[in-house]
């Protein structure tokens, strides 16, 4: 007897569902696109438990006849395609006839629908691909689809879903793009009983962007309306004030369909070249209209990627449209923050890459001579030299508005223009042992390196890297033990975020609390900071909070990695910088605190903090000995 068998229809549907239905967000996308194709002007989406337990889509479209209801849940059944030739000029979002069958195969589905000329509606209930109930049903014109218990009959698939909050964020991203793709449709999105956003459906794309991203984004937008070659490009570009550390704020639509395309992304970023710093990416929402015959959307199971007949011409057209709009805007950026991250090479567009690369001029391969790394060090700082007064007893206020802050009292000693709490010194002497012996300070060169000597060696200490290590270990201990030290704000700082950013903040609220923040929902897209961490060196609290949120978003799969990078950032902003002139006493204090660090030899980024040259090596350099 042969061993090859034909699979039954139910098994085939479950396998097919794995391609089409990756997660609850995929279900939302497919069903909302069906509503759009049905001519709906109002679409409501409600989810619970990240869409795993409950999804409900309500539209006022043309509905489905009762004769078609059962057929609609069969594989490759569609009203949108009737011949192979139509694949070359698709004008609908759906066309394969796979979505409803795939959804029904792995969930419990109820569909209620009524057409304009029907006396009553019709209801069908399906579990795991099998029709359980169907019959006449009273309802208004349109369609209601309710999905419950996604992947209830495929536990292996269920096991690989993310947390409910993360699945909810995926749905939020999908809904944001669906709303921006069709500004002429009124969308309402509710998650766990709370309205996330709603749009008016009046065709105003900027109004949708306002609902999704907030006022801060809208006031920094540049209009784009361009026709070139065989395409038309409309939408909005962000100026440099709203550039981001990832490509998560870039939305591209082809003929109303949200897609990802490396050619388009590279063209836009090439047009921004020299306008943004490294590791910064432009914000944009682009609607591109092209003859359907020139684009193939049938190259990806989720129809998220497309291919063009002439990729080079697309690149050229998009590049010039964006470049001309940026030049016409003649935008002079406002100084809003002091972050110094830079955009990646536009030729290396990679949607899966989410981590920020930290590049230095330092070789990180360590070869230790005794206790201290013996390495060559090159310095990459180019800051203007400045003398820092020795009287550094300022209270721990942020410089922008000192009246806003209520310090808990000055409990610090100074190094440079930066403070370290006195309890750090107690911690050092009572709980830690030095990793190397005492050093005598000789002086400072280029206001960047401290020269010191030991019994038999000369030492060179990078003051910024060393101070960064000191602060990193202090902040790490605080975080692990009782949380970061914090200060109350007399006047709260109110910040505005996109819908998905605000959701990420409250999904990670415990992490923010341990980092020293007390956060309150301020309505709409806004949150209020009632408490902020005490971070020495006076960093802008708004900029720091945005950077922390960005790290959490970029490292959502590894919260510990995100926290570590956040502490790196805090330590870097707190530490003395290159070209900061230090007094003799301050240099002594810095070296003494470095001696008691767990790893005094490298900064958190891996650069050496200290190198040495032995007395014998020095004698050899001057040919005193052979």
XYZ file of C-alpha atoms in Angstrom:
626
model
C 0.000 0.000 0.000
C 1.283 3.463 -0.836
C 2.220 5.852 1.943
C 1.363 9.132 0.190
C -2.122 10.360 1.114
C -4.282 13.322 0.193
C -4.917 15.641 3.131
C -8.511 16.312 4.115
C -9.993 19.782 3.520
C -9.905 20.767 7.211
C -6.177 19.994 7.530
C -5.470 21.863 4.292
C -7.293 24.919 5.640
C -5.299 24.848 8.890
C -2.026 24.685 6.966
C -3.152 27.518 4.683
C -4.130 29.558 7.742
C -0.502 29.457 8.851
C 0.461 31.465 5.769
C -2.406 33.966 5.810
C -3.164 34.244 9.556
C 0.103 34.776 11.383
C -1.394 36.501 14.434
C -4.609 38.276 15.513
C -3.438 41.456 13.749
C -3.544 39.490 10.465
C -7.218 38.714 11.089
C -7.992 42.379 11.738
C -6.177 43.402 8.549
C -7.992 40.875 6.356
C -11.448 41.629 7.742
C -11.063 45.421 7.617
C -9.785 45.187 4.037
C -12.936 43.180 3.219
C -15.008 45.995 4.726
C -13.147 48.559 2.624
C -13.690 46.499 -0.540
C -17.382 46.315 0.381
C -17.610 50.098 0.079
C -17.987 50.843 3.809
C -17.789 54.478 4.923
C -17.760 53.592 8.635
C -15.731 50.766 10.201
C -15.545 49.938 13.903
C -12.955 47.533 15.323
C -13.034 46.255 18.886
C -10.518 43.804 20.369
C -9.985 42.219 23.761
C -7.009 40.322 25.100
C -4.776 41.371 22.217
C -7.317 39.991 19.745
C -6.693 36.451 20.966
C -9.986 36.160 22.864
C -12.169 38.627 20.944
C -12.256 40.619 17.698
C -15.348 42.380 16.369
C -15.512 44.259 13.041
C -18.645 46.272 12.193
C -19.109 48.046 8.848
C -21.888 49.715 6.862
C -20.803 48.233 3.525
C -22.979 46.555 0.943
C -23.194 43.275 2.881
C -23.286 39.637 1.726
C -26.281 37.758 0.314
C -27.400 34.744 2.326
C -26.745 32.563 -0.726
C -23.111 33.625 -0.668
C -22.568 33.423 3.089
C -21.514 29.767 3.258
C -19.516 29.940 0.021
C -17.570 32.937 1.372
C -15.895 30.652 3.936
C -14.675 28.184 1.318
C -11.069 28.395 0.074
C -10.472 30.448 -3.063
C -14.027 31.793 -3.067
C -14.057 35.507 -3.966
C -16.259 38.108 -5.623
C -13.258 40.280 -6.507
C -11.564 38.213 -9.197
C -12.989 36.204 -12.051
C -10.066 35.606 -14.443
C -6.284 35.328 -14.576
C -6.056 38.558 -16.577
C -7.516 40.559 -13.678
C -4.477 39.659 -11.536
C -2.519 42.160 -13.643
C -4.798 45.100 -12.810
C -6.069 44.578 -9.269
C -8.112 47.425 -7.795
C -9.320 45.659 -4.624
C -7.342 44.946 -1.459
C -8.392 41.291 -1.340
C -8.511 38.903 -4.276
C -7.345 35.390 -3.344
C -10.395 34.189 -1.445
C -8.250 32.653 1.311
C -8.763 34.903 4.326
C -12.231 33.890 5.577
C -11.552 30.177 5.128
C -8.218 30.487 6.959
C -9.762 32.508 9.813
C -12.680 30.085 10.211
C -10.288 27.106 10.285
C -8.519 28.298 13.454
C -11.154 30.237 15.408
C -14.837 30.580 16.295
C -16.496 32.900 13.790
C -19.877 34.578 13.753
C -20.898 36.598 10.677
C -24.095 38.648 10.435
C -24.781 40.517 7.198
C -27.533 42.225 5.244
C -27.605 43.695 1.738
C -29.597 46.757 0.710
C -32.329 44.861 -1.124
C -32.751 42.042 1.431
C -35.746 41.997 3.776
C -33.669 40.556 6.611
C -30.089 39.689 7.333
C -28.435 36.298 7.662
C -26.259 34.795 10.401
C -23.726 31.990 10.238
C -21.650 30.513 13.081
C -18.528 28.403 12.376
C -16.110 26.614 14.714
C -12.842 25.227 13.398
C -14.054 25.381 9.803
C -17.399 23.606 10.468
C -20.751 25.385 10.169
C -22.596 25.006 13.504
C -25.560 27.349 13.014
C -27.057 29.528 10.273
C -30.331 31.275 9.561
C -32.298 34.510 9.090
C -31.347 37.358 11.415
C -32.586 40.891 11.971
C -29.854 43.512 11.469
C -29.097 46.785 9.654
C -27.385 46.911 6.261
C -23.705 45.983 6.468
C -21.670 43.230 8.065
C -20.636 42.279 11.596
C -17.891 39.681 12.044
C -17.018 38.437 15.531
C -13.961 36.241 16.115
C -13.376 34.394 19.383
C -10.615 32.109 20.685
C -8.044 32.465 17.915
C -5.967 29.279 17.415
C -8.146 27.394 19.929
C -7.667 24.184 17.914
C -3.997 24.692 17.082
C -2.293 24.995 20.507
C 1.174 24.986 18.947
C 0.316 28.205 17.080
C -1.261 29.701 20.190
C 1.874 29.009 22.210
C 4.015 31.110 19.875
C 1.888 34.252 20.146
C 3.363 37.169 22.092
C 1.839 38.657 25.239
C -1.632 40.180 25.005
C -0.181 43.695 25.250
C 2.279 43.027 22.418
C -0.388 41.462 20.185
C -2.549 44.492 20.945
C 0.273 46.774 19.775
C 0.503 44.837 16.497
C -3.203 45.454 15.962
C -2.762 49.136 16.795
C -0.056 49.424 14.133
C -2.314 47.737 11.577
C -5.247 49.998 12.452
C -3.117 53.140 12.231
C -2.014 52.249 8.721
C -5.497 51.205 7.633
C -6.852 54.555 8.840
C -4.120 56.469 7.016
C -4.627 54.408 3.880
C -8.281 55.468 3.589
C -8.832 58.883 5.128
C -12.268 58.968 3.461
C -13.500 56.200 5.803
C -14.446 56.839 9.422
C -12.562 54.407 11.679
C -13.160 53.684 15.350
C -10.705 51.456 17.201
C -11.420 50.154 20.722
C -9.052 47.960 22.754
C -10.102 46.336 26.034
C -13.085 48.662 26.308
C -11.073 51.858 25.757
C -11.252 54.064 22.661
C -7.744 54.147 21.193
C -8.498 56.518 18.310
C -11.252 57.595 15.945
C -11.132 59.354 12.577
C -13.775 61.495 10.882
C -13.688 59.979 7.412
C -13.698 63.384 5.708
C -10.735 62.670 3.416
C -8.305 64.829 5.445
C -5.110 62.757 5.767
C -3.534 65.295 8.105
C -6.510 64.887 10.435
C -5.908 61.134 10.525
C -2.210 61.698 11.270
C -3.286 64.006 14.115
C -5.530 61.281 15.562
C -2.804 58.654 15.263
C 0.419 60.550 16.077
C -0.654 63.767 17.802
C -0.042 67.511 17.424
C 3.749 67.388 17.791
C 4.016 65.388 14.575
C 1.418 67.381 12.634
C 3.063 70.746 13.276
C 6.322 69.455 11.786
C 4.928 68.092 8.516
C 5.821 69.095 4.961
C 3.171 68.729 2.241
C 3.985 66.545 -0.752
C 1.970 66.526 -3.975
C 3.915 65.493 -7.039
C 3.290 63.816 -10.389
C 6.302 62.490 -12.249
C 6.739 59.973 -15.034
C 3.881 57.486 -14.579
C 3.272 57.941 -10.827
C 1.615 60.435 -8.487
C 2.905 60.896 -4.949
C 0.867 62.598 -2.225
C 1.213 62.775 1.515
C 3.424 64.288 4.178
C 7.111 64.321 5.061
C 8.489 65.021 8.519
C 11.108 67.683 9.066
C 14.251 66.908 11.034
C 12.583 67.756 14.365
C 10.543 64.544 14.238
C 13.158 62.167 12.864
C 13.236 58.861 14.699
C 15.692 56.143 15.678
C 13.919 53.452 13.630
C 11.773 53.058 10.518
C 8.630 52.412 12.553
C 7.297 55.846 11.626
C 7.350 55.377 7.876
C 4.131 54.450 6.049
C 3.887 53.781 2.318
C 0.676 53.071 0.437
C 0.361 51.898 -3.161
C -3.094 52.552 -4.602
C -4.504 52.548 -1.056
C -2.683 49.393 0.060
C -0.155 49.560 2.926
C 3.105 47.999 1.748
C 6.814 47.799 2.502
C 9.238 48.318 -0.352
C 12.989 48.771 -0.008
C 13.261 50.768 -3.236
C 10.802 53.408 -2.013
C 12.354 53.560 1.463
C 15.851 53.953 0.022
C 14.664 56.686 -2.368
C 13.084 58.732 0.419
C 16.084 58.371 2.724
C 18.442 59.266 -0.116
C 16.488 62.508 -0.594
C 16.958 63.275 3.114
C 20.700 62.604 2.964
C 22.727 65.343 4.688
C 19.547 66.643 6.357
C 19.484 64.066 9.162
C 22.175 62.821 11.502
C 23.396 59.235 11.505
C 21.007 56.623 12.983
C 18.042 58.932 12.429
C 15.253 58.117 9.972
C 12.654 60.415 8.430
C 8.979 60.352 9.293
C 6.719 60.068 6.266
C 3.250 59.046 5.134
C 3.226 58.571 1.354
C 0.369 57.676 -0.949
C 1.684 56.509 -4.311
C -0.717 56.060 -7.197
C 0.398 53.995 -10.166
C -1.294 52.006 -12.924
C -2.091 48.591 -11.342
C -0.538 46.886 -14.374
C 2.897 48.242 -13.374
C 2.885 46.745 -9.865
C 2.618 43.143 -8.645
C 1.013 42.766 -5.197
C 0.753 38.979 -5.434
C 4.315 38.260 -4.236
C 3.729 37.926 -0.482
C 1.206 35.853 1.549
C 0.075 38.966 3.452
C 0.338 41.202 0.348
C 2.688 43.414 2.387
C 5.412 43.570 -0.267
C 5.157 44.539 -3.932
C 7.317 44.470 -7.037
C 7.449 47.135 -9.736
C 8.098 46.592 -13.405
C 10.761 49.309 -13.333
C 12.318 49.641 -9.864
C 14.944 52.120 -11.075
C 12.342 54.500 -12.457
C 10.342 54.257 -9.223
C 13.466 55.128 -7.218
C 14.237 58.112 -9.441
C 10.657 59.450 -9.384
C 10.226 59.112 -5.603
C 13.655 60.600 -4.934
C 13.018 63.735 -6.988
C 9.480 64.218 -5.639
C 10.705 64.071 -2.047
C 13.857 66.110 -2.696
C 11.911 68.888 -4.418
C 9.394 69.045 -1.564
C 12.167 69.289 1.043
C 13.945 72.027 -0.878
C 10.701 73.953 -1.413
C 9.965 73.816 2.308
C 13.333 75.500 3.017
C 13.144 74.120 6.504
C 15.556 75.455 9.100
C 15.370 72.975 12.003
C 14.608 74.214 15.492
C 16.893 73.093 18.292
C 14.705 70.686 20.207
C 17.147 68.201 21.648
C 20.815 67.380 21.942
C 20.834 63.745 20.886
C 23.764 62.803 18.686
C 22.650 59.627 16.896
C 23.061 59.230 13.171
C 21.017 57.643 10.273
C 22.093 54.350 8.807
C 23.387 54.010 5.274
C 20.358 54.237 2.987
C 21.670 51.381 0.894
C 21.227 49.017 3.880
C 17.480 49.147 4.276
C 16.531 46.228 6.513
C 13.101 46.110 8.102
C 14.066 43.332 10.486
C 16.975 45.291 11.953
C 15.723 47.115 15.019
C 18.795 47.528 17.208
C 20.921 50.636 17.108
C 24.576 50.024 16.332
C 27.072 51.826 18.519
C 30.183 52.621 16.516
C 33.420 53.865 17.965
C 36.971 54.399 16.842
C 38.174 51.959 19.473
C 39.404 48.418 19.012
C 37.418 46.375 21.539
C 39.563 43.260 21.472
C 41.071 43.375 24.934
C 44.526 42.130 25.827
C 45.197 42.673 29.495
C 48.617 43.291 30.931
C 48.237 42.613 34.618
C 45.019 44.239 35.764
C 44.744 47.125 33.302
C 44.109 46.895 29.580
C 47.136 47.871 27.554
C 45.586 49.357 24.436
C 45.924 52.229 22.056
C 43.148 54.749 22.430
C 41.820 57.187 19.877
C 39.462 59.921 20.964
C 36.505 60.894 18.826
C 35.167 63.889 20.763
C 35.326 67.285 19.137
C 33.709 69.555 21.720
C 34.828 73.118 22.377
C 37.087 73.506 25.364
C 35.573 75.114 28.388
C 36.623 75.761 31.963
C 34.228 74.498 34.581
C 34.197 76.602 37.762
C 35.362 74.858 40.916
C 32.278 75.997 42.802
C 29.872 73.309 41.643
C 27.237 73.243 44.318
C 24.207 73.804 42.065
C 21.081 72.018 43.182
C 19.997 69.125 41.054
C 17.796 71.087 38.685
C 17.434 70.757 34.973
C 18.704 73.891 33.317
C 15.720 74.590 31.052
C 13.341 75.574 33.839
C 14.755 75.473 37.338
C 11.457 76.558 38.909
C 9.806 73.310 37.892
C 11.841 71.042 40.137
C 11.733 70.286 43.817
C 15.039 68.674 44.777
C 15.158 66.207 47.633
C 18.277 67.884 48.964
C 21.889 68.072 47.916
C 23.537 64.778 48.798
C 26.426 64.912 46.368
C 30.059 65.569 45.692
C 31.325 66.946 42.407
C 33.426 65.720 39.554
C 33.499 68.233 36.752
C 30.086 69.829 36.440
C 28.530 66.560 37.523
C 27.606 65.152 40.901
C 27.804 61.797 42.624
C 25.764 61.162 45.799
C 27.703 60.886 49.040
C 26.205 57.458 49.665
C 28.222 56.247 46.668
C 31.391 56.904 48.653
C 30.008 55.025 51.656
C 29.015 52.141 49.375
C 32.527 52.029 47.975
C 34.351 51.959 51.271
C 32.035 49.566 53.098
C 31.068 47.015 50.468
C 33.662 47.017 47.708
C 37.314 46.319 47.272
C 39.559 48.252 44.854
C 40.547 46.547 41.615
C 43.888 48.348 41.427
C 46.115 50.280 43.826
C 46.119 54.011 44.573
C 47.454 56.316 41.837
C 49.021 59.742 42.127
C 47.556 62.328 39.734
C 50.151 64.115 37.617
C 47.897 66.252 35.424
C 45.444 66.483 32.529
C 46.128 66.667 28.791
C 43.763 68.184 26.216
C 41.213 68.452 29.049
C 40.337 64.864 28.116
C 42.914 62.467 29.601
C 44.190 62.264 33.168
C 47.839 61.308 33.653
C 48.642 59.409 36.847
C 51.470 57.267 38.187
C 51.780 54.143 40.265
C 54.827 52.534 41.829
C 56.200 51.204 38.536
C 53.874 52.491 35.804
C 52.372 55.552 34.139
C 48.599 55.534 33.611
C 46.364 57.429 31.169
C 42.655 57.624 32.058
C 39.912 58.678 29.625
C 37.898 60.931 31.955
C 34.585 60.515 30.101
C 34.814 56.732 29.751
C 35.878 56.348 33.398
C 33.129 58.582 34.736
C 30.599 56.810 32.504
C 31.597 53.471 34.067
C 31.179 54.919 37.574
C 27.687 56.189 36.856
C 26.592 53.076 34.967
C 27.414 50.831 37.918
C 25.732 53.209 40.365
C 22.537 53.422 38.277
C 22.535 49.640 37.799
C 22.771 49.048 41.554
C 19.987 51.552 42.192
C 17.752 49.956 39.582
C 18.275 46.426 40.905
C 17.849 47.328 44.572
C 15.200 49.993 45.129
C 14.836 51.804 41.827
C 16.421 55.014 40.593
C 16.509 58.035 42.882
C 13.807 60.436 41.791
C 12.577 63.960 42.322
C 9.059 65.316 42.375
C 8.083 68.001 39.871
C 6.161 71.019 41.095
C 4.822 71.472 37.565
C 4.457 68.174 35.647
C 6.003 67.742 32.224
C 3.304 66.976 29.652
C 4.484 65.033 26.593
C 2.601 63.917 23.505
C 3.022 60.552 21.793
C 1.584 58.499 19.003
C -1.153 55.993 19.859
C 1.277 53.052 19.767
C 3.953 54.924 21.788
C 1.471 55.765 24.544
C 0.350 52.151 24.592
C 3.987 51.037 24.949
C 4.497 53.414 27.886
C 1.643 51.955 29.930
C 2.508 48.399 28.900
C 5.942 48.996 30.473
C 4.813 51.208 33.352
C 6.609 49.133 36.014
C 9.921 49.506 34.202
C 9.451 53.278 34.044
C 8.672 53.368 37.773
C 11.923 51.572 38.567
C 13.724 54.060 36.343
C 12.421 56.895 38.540
C 9.365 58.061 36.591
C 5.841 58.571 37.858
C 3.555 58.762 34.833
C -0.080 59.784 34.577
C -2.480 59.524 31.650
C -3.214 63.120 30.630
C -5.932 62.318 28.088
C -5.760 62.044 24.323
C -2.225 61.229 23.173
C -0.600 62.927 26.182
C 1.018 61.741 29.405
C 2.243 63.768 32.380
C 5.541 63.094 34.157
C 5.041 63.739 37.879
C 8.451 62.442 38.932
C 11.705 62.085 37.012
C 14.960 60.298 37.906
C 17.835 62.266 39.355
C 20.315 62.160 36.512
C 23.485 64.157 36.992
C 24.844 66.317 34.217
C 21.519 68.123 33.593
C 20.150 66.174 30.597
C 16.883 67.434 29.128
C 14.206 65.254 30.831
C 11.979 65.277 27.737
C 14.766 64.112 25.432
C 15.843 61.441 27.920
C 12.294 60.080 28.244
C 11.909 59.837 24.452
C 15.240 57.991 24.242
C 14.198 55.547 26.976
C 10.913 54.820 25.200
C 12.773 54.312 21.925
C 15.102 51.768 23.532
C 12.142 49.853 25.006
C 10.442 49.785 21.591
C 13.623 48.679 19.808
C 14.287 45.904 22.324
C 10.760 44.746 23.083
C 11.824 41.090 22.919
C 14.479 41.637 25.582
C 13.478 44.109 28.284
C 16.709 43.525 30.223
C 18.725 44.505 27.160
C 16.595 47.630 26.818
C 17.149 48.582 30.471
C 20.893 48.070 30.083
C 20.988 50.390 27.064
C 18.890 52.957 28.950
C 21.370 52.910 31.817
C 24.190 53.353 29.273
C 22.402 56.452 27.994
C 21.867 57.848 31.483
C 25.492 57.236 32.424
C 26.763 58.842 29.220
C 24.687 61.972 29.777
C 25.759 62.196 33.428
C 29.507 61.825 32.891
C 32.072 64.551 32.364
C 32.871 65.061 28.709
C 36.044 65.390 26.704
C 37.353 68.977 26.874
C 35.998 69.481 30.413
C 38.744 70.990 32.533
C 39.019 69.232 35.912
C 40.721 70.401 39.089
C 43.358 68.291 40.808
C 40.867 67.336 43.530
C 38.266 66.274 40.962
C 40.754 64.074 39.114
C 41.736 62.397 42.398
C 38.056 61.761 43.220
C 37.336 60.309 39.819
C 40.237 57.851 39.925
C 39.401 56.829 43.475
C 35.809 56.006 42.533
C 36.956 54.141 39.407
C 39.181 51.898 41.547
C 36.112 50.510 43.347
C 34.052 49.719 40.243
C 33.258 46.082 39.431
C 34.864 46.543 36.026
C 36.999 49.693 36.073
C 38.786 48.869 32.829
C 36.058 49.517 30.252
C 33.160 51.913 29.829
C 29.674 50.369 29.311
C 30.178 50.500 25.531
C 33.408 48.495 25.734
C 35.987 51.262 25.265
C 38.972 51.212 27.619
C 38.865 53.624 30.546
C 42.532 53.325 31.458
C 45.792 52.235 29.848
C 49.273 52.017 31.261
C 52.903 52.172 30.258
C 55.448 50.554 32.549
C 58.500 52.426 33.792
C 60.672 49.905 31.904
C 58.835 50.591 28.630
C 59.367 54.314 29.183
C 63.082 53.758 29.743
C 63.237 51.787 26.496
C 61.472 54.557 24.558
C 64.201 56.987 25.614
C 66.928 54.417 24.855
C 68.067 54.432 28.472
C 67.964 50.651 28.470
C 67.921 48.050 25.688
